[in-house]
Tab-separated table of C-alpha atoms in Angstrom:
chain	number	residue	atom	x	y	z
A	1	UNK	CA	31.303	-59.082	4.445
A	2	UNK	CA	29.842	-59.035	7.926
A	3	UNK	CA	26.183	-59.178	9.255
A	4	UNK	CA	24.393	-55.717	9.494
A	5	UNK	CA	24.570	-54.004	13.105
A	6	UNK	CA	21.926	-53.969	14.546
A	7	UNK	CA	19.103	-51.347	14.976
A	8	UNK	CA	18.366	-51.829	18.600
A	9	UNK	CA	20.742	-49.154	21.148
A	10	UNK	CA	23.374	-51.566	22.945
A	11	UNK	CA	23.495	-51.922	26.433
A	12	UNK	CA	25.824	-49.149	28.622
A	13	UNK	CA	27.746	-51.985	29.803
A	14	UNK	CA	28.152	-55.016	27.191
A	15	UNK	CA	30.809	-56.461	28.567
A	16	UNK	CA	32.526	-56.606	32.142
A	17	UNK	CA	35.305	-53.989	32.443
A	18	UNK	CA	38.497	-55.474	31.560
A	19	UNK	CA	40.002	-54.988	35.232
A	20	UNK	CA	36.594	-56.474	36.581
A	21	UNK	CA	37.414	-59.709	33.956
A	22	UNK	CA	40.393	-59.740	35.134
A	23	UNK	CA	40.210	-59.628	38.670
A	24	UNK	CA	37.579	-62.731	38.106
A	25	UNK	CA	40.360	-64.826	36.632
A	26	UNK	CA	42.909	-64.288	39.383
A	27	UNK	CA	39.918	-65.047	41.969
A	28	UNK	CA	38.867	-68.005	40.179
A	29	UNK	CA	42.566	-69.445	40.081
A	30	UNK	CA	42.879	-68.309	43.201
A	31	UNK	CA	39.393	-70.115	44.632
A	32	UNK	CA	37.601	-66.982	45.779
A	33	UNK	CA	34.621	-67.232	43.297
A	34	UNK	CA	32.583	-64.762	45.310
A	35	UNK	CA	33.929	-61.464	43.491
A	36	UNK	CA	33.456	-62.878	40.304
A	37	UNK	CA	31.117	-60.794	37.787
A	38	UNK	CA	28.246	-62.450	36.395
A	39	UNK	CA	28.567	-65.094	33.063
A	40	UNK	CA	30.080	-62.679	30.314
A	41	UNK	CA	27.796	-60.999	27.939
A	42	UNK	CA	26.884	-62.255	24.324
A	43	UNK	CA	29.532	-59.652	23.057
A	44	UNK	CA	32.091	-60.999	24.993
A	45	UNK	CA	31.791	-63.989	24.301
A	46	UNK	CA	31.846	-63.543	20.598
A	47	UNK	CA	35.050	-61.495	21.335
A	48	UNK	CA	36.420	-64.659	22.908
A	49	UNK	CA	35.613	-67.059	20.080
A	50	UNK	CA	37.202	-64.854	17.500
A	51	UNK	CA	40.445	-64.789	19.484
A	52	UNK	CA	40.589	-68.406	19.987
A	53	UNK	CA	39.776	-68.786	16.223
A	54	UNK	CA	42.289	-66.553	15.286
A	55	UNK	CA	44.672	-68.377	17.116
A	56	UNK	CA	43.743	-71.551	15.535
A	57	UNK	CA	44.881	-70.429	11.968
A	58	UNK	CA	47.808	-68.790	13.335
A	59	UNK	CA	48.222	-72.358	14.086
A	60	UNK	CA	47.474	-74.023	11.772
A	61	UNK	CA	49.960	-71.540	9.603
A	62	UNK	CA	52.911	-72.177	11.634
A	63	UNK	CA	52.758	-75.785	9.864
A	64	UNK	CA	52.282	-75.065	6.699
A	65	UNK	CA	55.596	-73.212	6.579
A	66	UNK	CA	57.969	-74.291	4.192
A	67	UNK	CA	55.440	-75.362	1.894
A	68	UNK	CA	56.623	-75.333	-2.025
A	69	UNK	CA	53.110	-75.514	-3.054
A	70	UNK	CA	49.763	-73.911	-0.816
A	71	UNK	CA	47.949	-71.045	-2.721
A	72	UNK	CA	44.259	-71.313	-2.188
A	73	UNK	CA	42.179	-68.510	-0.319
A	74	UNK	CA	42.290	-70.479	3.243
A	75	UNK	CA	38.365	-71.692	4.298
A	76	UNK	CA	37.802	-69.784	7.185
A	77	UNK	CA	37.563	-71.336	10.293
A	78	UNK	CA	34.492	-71.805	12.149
A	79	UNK	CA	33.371	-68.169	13.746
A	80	UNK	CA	30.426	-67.465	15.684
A	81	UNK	CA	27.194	-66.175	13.341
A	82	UNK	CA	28.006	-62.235	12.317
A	83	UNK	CA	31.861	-62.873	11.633
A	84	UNK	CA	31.365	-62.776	7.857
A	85	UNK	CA	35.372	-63.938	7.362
A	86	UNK	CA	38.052	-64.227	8.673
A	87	UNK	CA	41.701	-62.585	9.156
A	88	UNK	CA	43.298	-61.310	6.061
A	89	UNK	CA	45.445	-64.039	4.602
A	90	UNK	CA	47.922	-62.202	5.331
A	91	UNK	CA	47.301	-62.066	8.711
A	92	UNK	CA	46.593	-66.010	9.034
A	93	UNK	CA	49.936	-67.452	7.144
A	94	UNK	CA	51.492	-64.528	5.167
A	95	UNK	CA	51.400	-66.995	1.873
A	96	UNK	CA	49.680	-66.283	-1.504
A	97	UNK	CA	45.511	-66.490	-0.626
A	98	UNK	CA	45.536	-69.553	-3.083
A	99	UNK	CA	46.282	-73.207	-3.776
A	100	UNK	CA	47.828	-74.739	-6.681
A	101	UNK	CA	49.481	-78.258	-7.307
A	102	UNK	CA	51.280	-77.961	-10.490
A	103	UNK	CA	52.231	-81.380	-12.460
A	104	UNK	CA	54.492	-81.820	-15.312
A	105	UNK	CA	55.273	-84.201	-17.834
A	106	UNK	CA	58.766	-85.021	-17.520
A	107	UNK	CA	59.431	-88.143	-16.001
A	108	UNK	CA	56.371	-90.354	-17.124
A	109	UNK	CA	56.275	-89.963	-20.712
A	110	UNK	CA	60.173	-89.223	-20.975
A	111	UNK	CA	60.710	-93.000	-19.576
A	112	UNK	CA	57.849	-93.610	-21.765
A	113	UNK	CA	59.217	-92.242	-25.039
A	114	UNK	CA	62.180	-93.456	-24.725
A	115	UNK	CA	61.175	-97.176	-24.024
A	116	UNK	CA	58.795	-97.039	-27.143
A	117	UNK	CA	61.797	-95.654	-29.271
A	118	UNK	CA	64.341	-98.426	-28.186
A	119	UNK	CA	61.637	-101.102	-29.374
A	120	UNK	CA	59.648	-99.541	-32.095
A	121	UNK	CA	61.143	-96.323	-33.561
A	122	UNK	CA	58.662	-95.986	-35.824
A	123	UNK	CA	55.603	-95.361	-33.058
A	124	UNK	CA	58.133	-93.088	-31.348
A	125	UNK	CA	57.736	-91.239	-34.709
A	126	UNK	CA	54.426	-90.548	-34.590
A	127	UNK	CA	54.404	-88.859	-31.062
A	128	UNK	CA	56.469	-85.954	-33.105
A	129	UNK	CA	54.234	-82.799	-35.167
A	130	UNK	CA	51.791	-83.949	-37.735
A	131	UNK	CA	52.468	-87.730	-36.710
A	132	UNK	CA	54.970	-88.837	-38.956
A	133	UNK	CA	54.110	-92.652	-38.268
A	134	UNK	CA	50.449	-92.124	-38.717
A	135	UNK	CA	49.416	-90.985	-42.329
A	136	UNK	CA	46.085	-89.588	-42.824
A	137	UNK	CA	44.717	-91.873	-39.471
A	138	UNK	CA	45.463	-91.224	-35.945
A	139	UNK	CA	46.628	-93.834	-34.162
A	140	UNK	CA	43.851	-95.868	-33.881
A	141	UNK	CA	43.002	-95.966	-37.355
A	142	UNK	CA	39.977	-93.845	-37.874
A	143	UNK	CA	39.721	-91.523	-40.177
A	144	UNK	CA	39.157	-87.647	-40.778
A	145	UNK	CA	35.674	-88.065	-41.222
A	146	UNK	CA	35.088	-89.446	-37.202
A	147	UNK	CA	35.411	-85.530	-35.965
A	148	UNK	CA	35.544	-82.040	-36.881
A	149	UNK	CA	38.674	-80.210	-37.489
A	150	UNK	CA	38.720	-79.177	-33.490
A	151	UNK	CA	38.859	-82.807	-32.951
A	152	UNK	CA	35.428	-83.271	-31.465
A	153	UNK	CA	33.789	-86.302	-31.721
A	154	UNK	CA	30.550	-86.998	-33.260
A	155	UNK	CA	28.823	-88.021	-30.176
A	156	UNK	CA	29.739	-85.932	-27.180
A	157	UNK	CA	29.710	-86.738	-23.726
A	158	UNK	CA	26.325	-85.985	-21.388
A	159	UNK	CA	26.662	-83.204	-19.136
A	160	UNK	CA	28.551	-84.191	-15.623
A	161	UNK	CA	26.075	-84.091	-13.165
A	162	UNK	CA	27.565	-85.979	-10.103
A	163	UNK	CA	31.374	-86.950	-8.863
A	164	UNK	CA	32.582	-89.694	-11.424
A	165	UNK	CA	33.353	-93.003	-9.834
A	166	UNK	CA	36.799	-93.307	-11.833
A	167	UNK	CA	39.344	-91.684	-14.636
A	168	UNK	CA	37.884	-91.574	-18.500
A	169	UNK	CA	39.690	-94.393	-20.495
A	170	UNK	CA	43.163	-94.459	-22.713
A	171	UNK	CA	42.177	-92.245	-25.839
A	172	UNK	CA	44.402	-92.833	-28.908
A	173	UNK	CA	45.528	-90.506	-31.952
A	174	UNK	CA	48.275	-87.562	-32.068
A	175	UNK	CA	47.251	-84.076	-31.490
A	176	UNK	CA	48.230	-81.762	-34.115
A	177	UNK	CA	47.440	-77.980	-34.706
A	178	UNK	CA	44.416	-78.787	-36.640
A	179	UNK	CA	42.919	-81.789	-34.453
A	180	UNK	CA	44.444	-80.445	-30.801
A	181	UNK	CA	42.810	-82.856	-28.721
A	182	UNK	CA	42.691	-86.042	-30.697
A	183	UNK	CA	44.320	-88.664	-28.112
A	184	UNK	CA	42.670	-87.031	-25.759
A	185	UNK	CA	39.211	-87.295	-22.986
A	186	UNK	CA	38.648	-84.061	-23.607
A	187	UNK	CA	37.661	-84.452	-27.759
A	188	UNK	CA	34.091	-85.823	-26.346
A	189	UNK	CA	33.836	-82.497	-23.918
A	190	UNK	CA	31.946	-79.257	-24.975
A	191	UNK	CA	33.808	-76.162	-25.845
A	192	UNK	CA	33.691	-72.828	-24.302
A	193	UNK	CA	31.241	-71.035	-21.407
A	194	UNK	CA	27.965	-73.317	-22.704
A	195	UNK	CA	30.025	-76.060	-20.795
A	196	UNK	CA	29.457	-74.357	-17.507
A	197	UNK	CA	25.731	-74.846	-16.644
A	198	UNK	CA	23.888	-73.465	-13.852
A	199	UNK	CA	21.720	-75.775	-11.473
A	200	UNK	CA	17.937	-74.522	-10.743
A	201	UNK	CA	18.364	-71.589	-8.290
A	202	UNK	CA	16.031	-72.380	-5.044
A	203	UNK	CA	15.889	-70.031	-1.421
A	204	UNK	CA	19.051	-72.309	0.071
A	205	UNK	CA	19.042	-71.665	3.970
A	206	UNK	CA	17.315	-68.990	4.508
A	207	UNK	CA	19.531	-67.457	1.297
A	208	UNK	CA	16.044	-66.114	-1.437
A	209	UNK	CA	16.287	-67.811	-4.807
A	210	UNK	CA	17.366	-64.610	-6.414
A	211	UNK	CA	20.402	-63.993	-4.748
A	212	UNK	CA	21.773	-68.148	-4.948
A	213	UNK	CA	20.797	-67.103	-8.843
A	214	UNK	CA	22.775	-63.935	-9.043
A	215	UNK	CA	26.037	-65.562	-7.061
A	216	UNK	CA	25.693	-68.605	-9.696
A	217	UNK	CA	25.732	-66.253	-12.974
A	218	UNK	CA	28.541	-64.605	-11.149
A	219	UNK	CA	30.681	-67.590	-10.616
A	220	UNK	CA	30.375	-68.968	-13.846
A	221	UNK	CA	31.338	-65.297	-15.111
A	222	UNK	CA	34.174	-65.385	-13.491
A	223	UNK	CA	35.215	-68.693	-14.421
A	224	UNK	CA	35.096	-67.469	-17.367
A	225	UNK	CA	36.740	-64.549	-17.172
A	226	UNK	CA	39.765	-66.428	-15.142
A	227	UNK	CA	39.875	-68.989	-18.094
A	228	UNK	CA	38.343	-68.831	-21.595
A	229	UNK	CA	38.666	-65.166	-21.829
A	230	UNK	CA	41.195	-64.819	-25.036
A	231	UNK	CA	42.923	-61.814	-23.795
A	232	UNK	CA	43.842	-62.946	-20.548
A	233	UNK	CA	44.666	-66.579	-22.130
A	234	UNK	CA	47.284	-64.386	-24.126
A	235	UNK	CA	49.069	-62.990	-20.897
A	236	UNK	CA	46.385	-60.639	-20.413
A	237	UNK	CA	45.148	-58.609	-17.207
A	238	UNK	CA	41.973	-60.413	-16.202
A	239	UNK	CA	40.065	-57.414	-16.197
A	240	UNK	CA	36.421	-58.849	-16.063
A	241	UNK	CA	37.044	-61.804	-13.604
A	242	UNK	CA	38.989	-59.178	-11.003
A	243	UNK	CA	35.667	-56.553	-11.855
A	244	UNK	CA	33.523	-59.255	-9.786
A	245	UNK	CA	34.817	-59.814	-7.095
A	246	UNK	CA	33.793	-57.745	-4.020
A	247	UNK	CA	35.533	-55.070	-3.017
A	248	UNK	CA	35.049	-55.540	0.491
A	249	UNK	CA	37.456	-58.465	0.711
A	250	UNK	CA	40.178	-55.842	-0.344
A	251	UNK	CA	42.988	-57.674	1.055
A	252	UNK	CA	42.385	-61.008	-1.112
A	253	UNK	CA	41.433	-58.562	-4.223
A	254	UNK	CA	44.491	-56.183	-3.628
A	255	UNK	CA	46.412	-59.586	-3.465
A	256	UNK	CA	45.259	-61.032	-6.733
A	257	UNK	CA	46.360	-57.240	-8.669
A	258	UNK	CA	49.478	-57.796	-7.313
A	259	UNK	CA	49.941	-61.106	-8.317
A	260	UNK	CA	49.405	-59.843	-11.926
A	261	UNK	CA	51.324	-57.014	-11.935
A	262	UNK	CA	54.266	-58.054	-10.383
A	263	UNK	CA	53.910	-62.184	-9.857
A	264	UNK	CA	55.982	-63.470	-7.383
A	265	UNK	CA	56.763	-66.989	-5.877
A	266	UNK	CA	54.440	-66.683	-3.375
A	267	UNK	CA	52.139	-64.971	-5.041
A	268	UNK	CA	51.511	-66.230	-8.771
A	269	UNK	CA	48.158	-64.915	-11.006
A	270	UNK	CA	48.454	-68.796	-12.485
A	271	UNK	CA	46.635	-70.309	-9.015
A	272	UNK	CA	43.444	-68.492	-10.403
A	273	UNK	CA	43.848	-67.275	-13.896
A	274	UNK	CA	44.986	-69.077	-17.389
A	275	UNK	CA	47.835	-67.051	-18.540
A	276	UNK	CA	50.088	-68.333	-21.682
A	277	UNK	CA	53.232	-66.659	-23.522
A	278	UNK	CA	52.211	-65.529	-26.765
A	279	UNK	CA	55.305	-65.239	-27.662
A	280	UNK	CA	56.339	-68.981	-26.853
A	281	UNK	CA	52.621	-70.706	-27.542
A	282	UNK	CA	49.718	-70.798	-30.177
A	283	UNK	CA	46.468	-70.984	-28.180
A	284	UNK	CA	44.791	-73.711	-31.192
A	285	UNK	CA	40.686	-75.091	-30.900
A	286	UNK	CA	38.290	-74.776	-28.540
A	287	UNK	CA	38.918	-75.083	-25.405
A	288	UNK	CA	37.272	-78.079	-23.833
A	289	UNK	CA	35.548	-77.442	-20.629
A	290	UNK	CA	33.822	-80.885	-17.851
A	291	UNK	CA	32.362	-80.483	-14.801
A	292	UNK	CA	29.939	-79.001	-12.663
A	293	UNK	CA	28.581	-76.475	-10.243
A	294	UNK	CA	26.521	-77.014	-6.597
A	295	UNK	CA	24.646	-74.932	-3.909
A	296	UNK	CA	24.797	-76.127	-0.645
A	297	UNK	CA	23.400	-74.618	3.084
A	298	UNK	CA	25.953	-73.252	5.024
A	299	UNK	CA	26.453	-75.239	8.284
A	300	UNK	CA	27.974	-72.363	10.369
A	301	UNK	CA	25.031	-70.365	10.054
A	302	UNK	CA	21.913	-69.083	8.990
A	303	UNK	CA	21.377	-67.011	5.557
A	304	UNK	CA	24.592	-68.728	3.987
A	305	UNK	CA	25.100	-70.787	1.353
A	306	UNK	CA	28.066	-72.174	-0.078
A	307	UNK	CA	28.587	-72.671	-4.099
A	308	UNK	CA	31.245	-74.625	-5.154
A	309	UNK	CA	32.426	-74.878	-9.033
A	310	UNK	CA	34.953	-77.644	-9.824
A	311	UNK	CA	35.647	-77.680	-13.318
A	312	UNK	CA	38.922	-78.708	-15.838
A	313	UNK	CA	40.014	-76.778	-18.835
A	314	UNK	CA	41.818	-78.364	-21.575
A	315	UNK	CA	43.790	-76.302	-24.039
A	316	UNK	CA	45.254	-77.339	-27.133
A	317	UNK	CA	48.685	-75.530	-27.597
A	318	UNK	CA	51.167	-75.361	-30.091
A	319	UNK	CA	54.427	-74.207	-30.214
A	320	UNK	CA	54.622	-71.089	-31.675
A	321	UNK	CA	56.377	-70.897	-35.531
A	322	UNK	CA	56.273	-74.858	-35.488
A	323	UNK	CA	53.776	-77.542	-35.622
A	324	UNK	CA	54.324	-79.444	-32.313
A	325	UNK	CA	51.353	-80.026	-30.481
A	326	UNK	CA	50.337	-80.431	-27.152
A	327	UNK	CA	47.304	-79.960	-24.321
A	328	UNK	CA	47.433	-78.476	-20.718
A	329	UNK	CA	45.046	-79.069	-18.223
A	330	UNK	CA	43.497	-76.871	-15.464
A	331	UNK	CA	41.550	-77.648	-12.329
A	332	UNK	CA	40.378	-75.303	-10.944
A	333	UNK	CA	37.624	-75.481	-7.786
A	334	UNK	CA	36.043	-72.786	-6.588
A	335	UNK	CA	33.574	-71.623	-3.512
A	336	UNK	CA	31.765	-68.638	-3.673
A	337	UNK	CA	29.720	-67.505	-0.358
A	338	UNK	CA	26.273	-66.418	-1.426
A	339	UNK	CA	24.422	-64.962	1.591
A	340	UNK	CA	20.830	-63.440	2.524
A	341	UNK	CA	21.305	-59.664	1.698
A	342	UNK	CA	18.896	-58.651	4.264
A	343	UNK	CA	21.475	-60.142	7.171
A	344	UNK	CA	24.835	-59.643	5.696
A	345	UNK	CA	26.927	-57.148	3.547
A	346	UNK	CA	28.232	-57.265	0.751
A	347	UNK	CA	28.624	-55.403	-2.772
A	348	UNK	CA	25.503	-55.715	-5.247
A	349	UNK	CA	26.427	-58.037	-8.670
A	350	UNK	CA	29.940	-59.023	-7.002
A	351	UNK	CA	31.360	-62.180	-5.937
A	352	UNK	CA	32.754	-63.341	-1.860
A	353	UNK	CA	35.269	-65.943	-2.848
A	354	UNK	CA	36.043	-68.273	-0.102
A	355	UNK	CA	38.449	-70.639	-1.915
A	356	UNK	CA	40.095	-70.990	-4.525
A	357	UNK	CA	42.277	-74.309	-5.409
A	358	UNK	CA	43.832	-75.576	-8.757
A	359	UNK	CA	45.568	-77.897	-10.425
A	360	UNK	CA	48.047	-77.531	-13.316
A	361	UNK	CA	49.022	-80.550	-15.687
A	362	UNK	CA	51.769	-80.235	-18.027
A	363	UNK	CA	53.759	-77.044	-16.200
A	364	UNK	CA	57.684	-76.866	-16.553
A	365	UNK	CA	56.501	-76.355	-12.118
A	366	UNK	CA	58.948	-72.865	-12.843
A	367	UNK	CA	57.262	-70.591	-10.237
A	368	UNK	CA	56.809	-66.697	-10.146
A	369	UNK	CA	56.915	-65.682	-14.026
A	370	UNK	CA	52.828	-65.899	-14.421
A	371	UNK	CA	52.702	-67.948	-17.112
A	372	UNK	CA	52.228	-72.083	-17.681
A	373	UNK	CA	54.675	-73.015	-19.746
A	374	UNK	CA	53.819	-76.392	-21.277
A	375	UNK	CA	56.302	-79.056	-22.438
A	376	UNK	CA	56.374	-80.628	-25.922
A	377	UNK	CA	57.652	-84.019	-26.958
A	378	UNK	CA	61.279	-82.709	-28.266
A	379	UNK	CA	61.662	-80.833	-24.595
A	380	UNK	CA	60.947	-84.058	-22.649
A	381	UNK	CA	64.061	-85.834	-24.573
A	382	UNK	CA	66.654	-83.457	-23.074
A	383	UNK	CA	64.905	-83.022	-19.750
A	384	UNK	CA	65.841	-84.596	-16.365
A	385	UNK	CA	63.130	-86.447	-14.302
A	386	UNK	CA	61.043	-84.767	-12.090
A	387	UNK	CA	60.486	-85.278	-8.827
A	388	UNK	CA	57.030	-86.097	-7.181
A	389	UNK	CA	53.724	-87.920	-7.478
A	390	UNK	CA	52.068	-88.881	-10.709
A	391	UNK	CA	48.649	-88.124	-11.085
A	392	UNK	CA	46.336	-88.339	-13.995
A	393	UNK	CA	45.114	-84.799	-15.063
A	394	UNK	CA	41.860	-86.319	-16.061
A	395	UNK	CA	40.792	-88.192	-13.449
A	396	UNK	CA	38.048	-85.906	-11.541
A	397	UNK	CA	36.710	-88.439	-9.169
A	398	UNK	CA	38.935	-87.273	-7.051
A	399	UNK	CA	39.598	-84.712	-4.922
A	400	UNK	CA	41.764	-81.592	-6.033
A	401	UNK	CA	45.421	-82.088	-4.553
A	402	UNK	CA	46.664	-80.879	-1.977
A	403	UNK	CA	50.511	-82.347	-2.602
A	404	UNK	CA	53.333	-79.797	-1.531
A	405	UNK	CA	55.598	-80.812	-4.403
A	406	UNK	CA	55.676	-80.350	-7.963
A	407	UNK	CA	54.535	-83.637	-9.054
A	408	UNK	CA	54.096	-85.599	-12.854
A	409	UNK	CA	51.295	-86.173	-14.870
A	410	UNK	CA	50.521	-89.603	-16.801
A	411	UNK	CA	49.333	-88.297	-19.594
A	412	UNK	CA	48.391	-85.152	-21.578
């Protein structure tokens, strides 16, 4: 999207000929000042900032190489006002245009399970399906009665409105196919799209109420779309979600079609969409959805704003033709650019993404099949450690990661 020309004729001469520019460098070096041209216009130097900040991302690539992890549409750097974005990401690192950390569960609660079996076999028993060691009660004792059959509890959290200070607390109780995330935060979160809430829209920057109200619907669309839709949950094609973004950024759009046609290493539709195998996993309750969305000015320049939606999914997940039960958890933050439509272009009803990062907890961390693939209990008896940080999945006080390696989760 870049700022509309403008209606005024340009100047014949805009900029000094480039053998006049020249000439004034070897001069200057050279300590004969006297034939150089006069201070370069506007134009050129605009043409020199964009040059210098291309070569800062170039950069900045040439260090991220070798990077395991790294797939989040890269935040521009800064650009004088009328350079709407930047290079293609292609262009600035040749990587997949998004982030995602991706944390598993083997290592943690394999040491875990195995320690709890060697002392009390019976509590190791009630980590398998339908908690064999817990009767009628979870784990904590409470009965049926305390939630629904989703798992919900009777009094649900208050909306997030601000960064938590610290992780939710230890939650006890097995998950099972009819009471997913029992054991879990995320049975005091609200299910589904109501979850994502819109702040009042107000003119932001020069950027008219309207427009910061039409970019906010549109983010929590695609949201949406990326995660709750059941189709693409299934394996689908994320029809909707790809439908809003702008078609101007046709680089980063052509790039996320690929990713789900033919996903790739480098280039996997799991850094920004929720994609299952329906042939491996039962999608089972409501999905549970915390967190919240924010409009901010734009620093860089005038008629900009900057909206940035950090929410987790939880899903409750079952393996398919059994009753094992599990949850995976999704981070995802993104920043949508909503500018003044008088100043800058851009498609009517669709969405400039800026960035895009996730997180994944409980992924087998396998790369390039566009899936998650979740691990049960029984697959964390047979599996070998993993490698990496731990990191609670939970925990969104925070910031998202930004850890190269596939790392472990501490709980699910």
């Amino acid at each position: 999207m870049a700022e509309k020309p403008s209606e005024e004729p340009r100047p014949e001469s805009a900029a000094p000929p480039g053998d006049a520019w020249e000439q004034f460098l070897r001069d200057s070096e050279a300590g004969v000042p006297a034939s150089a041209p006069k201070e370069p216009s506007a134009r050129a130097r605009m043409v020199t900032e964009r040059l210098r900040a291309l070569d800062e991302a170039q950069a900045a690539a040439a260090g991220r190489k070798g990077r395991r992890f790294g797939r989040s549409r890269p935040v521009a750097p800064a650009r004088p006002e009328g350079w709407r974005t930047g290079p293609a990401w292609r262009e600035m690192d040749g990587r997949a245009s998004r982030r995602r950390t991706v944390w598993s569960v083997v290592g943690v609660l394999t040491a875990a399970a195995l320690a709890v079996g060697a002392v009390n076999p019976s509590a190791a028993l009630s980590w398998l399906p339908g908690g064999l060691g817990g009767g009628g009660a979870d784990a904590s004792g409470a009965s049926a009665s305390r939630v629904d059959a989703s798992g919900v509890e009777a009094s649900p959290l208050a909306p997030e409105t601000a960064r938590p200070t610290g992780a939710p607390g230890e939650a006890e109780g097995i998950p099972t196919r009819e009471r997913p995330f029992t054991g879990s935060p995320a049975a005091r979160w609200e299910a589904g799209a109501d979850a994502i809430r819109l702040p009042r829209a107000k003119a932001v920057n020069g950027v008219p109420a309207a427009r910061i109200e039409e970019a906010l619907r549109g983010t929590k669309e695609f949201l949406a779309a990326a995660n709750l839709d059941p189709a693409v949950l299934k394996g689908g094609e994320p029809v909707k979600a790809l439908a809003l973004v702008d078609p101007l950024e046709a680089d980063y759009l052509a790039d996320l079609r690929a990713a789900v046609r033919r996903p790739t290493e480098d280039n996997d539709p799991v850094s920004a969409f929720t994609r299952f195998d329906p042939e491996k996993v039962d999608l089972v309750g409501h999905v549970r959805v915390r967190g919240r969305m924010t409009v901010a000015p734009d620093t860089a320049a005038e008629g900009r704003a900057l909206i940035t939606a950090d929410y987790t999914f939880v899903y409750g997940v079952a393996r398919v033709g059994g009753d094992e039960t599990t949850r995976v958890i999704v981070r995802r933050v993104l920043q949508v650019d909503a500018a003044d439509p008088s100043r800058y272009q851009g498609t009517e009803g669709r969405l400039w993404i800026r960035d895009l990062a996730s997180e994944i907890g409980n992924d087998d961390c396998r790369e390039g099949d566009g899936l998650i693939n979740p691990s049960f209990f029984s697959d964390l008896l047979s599996a070998s450690p993993q490698a990496g940080g731990t990191r609670d999945p939970y925990d969104r006080s925070t910031s998202v990661s930004r850890e190269d390696e596939c790392g472990v989760v501490s709980r699910t």
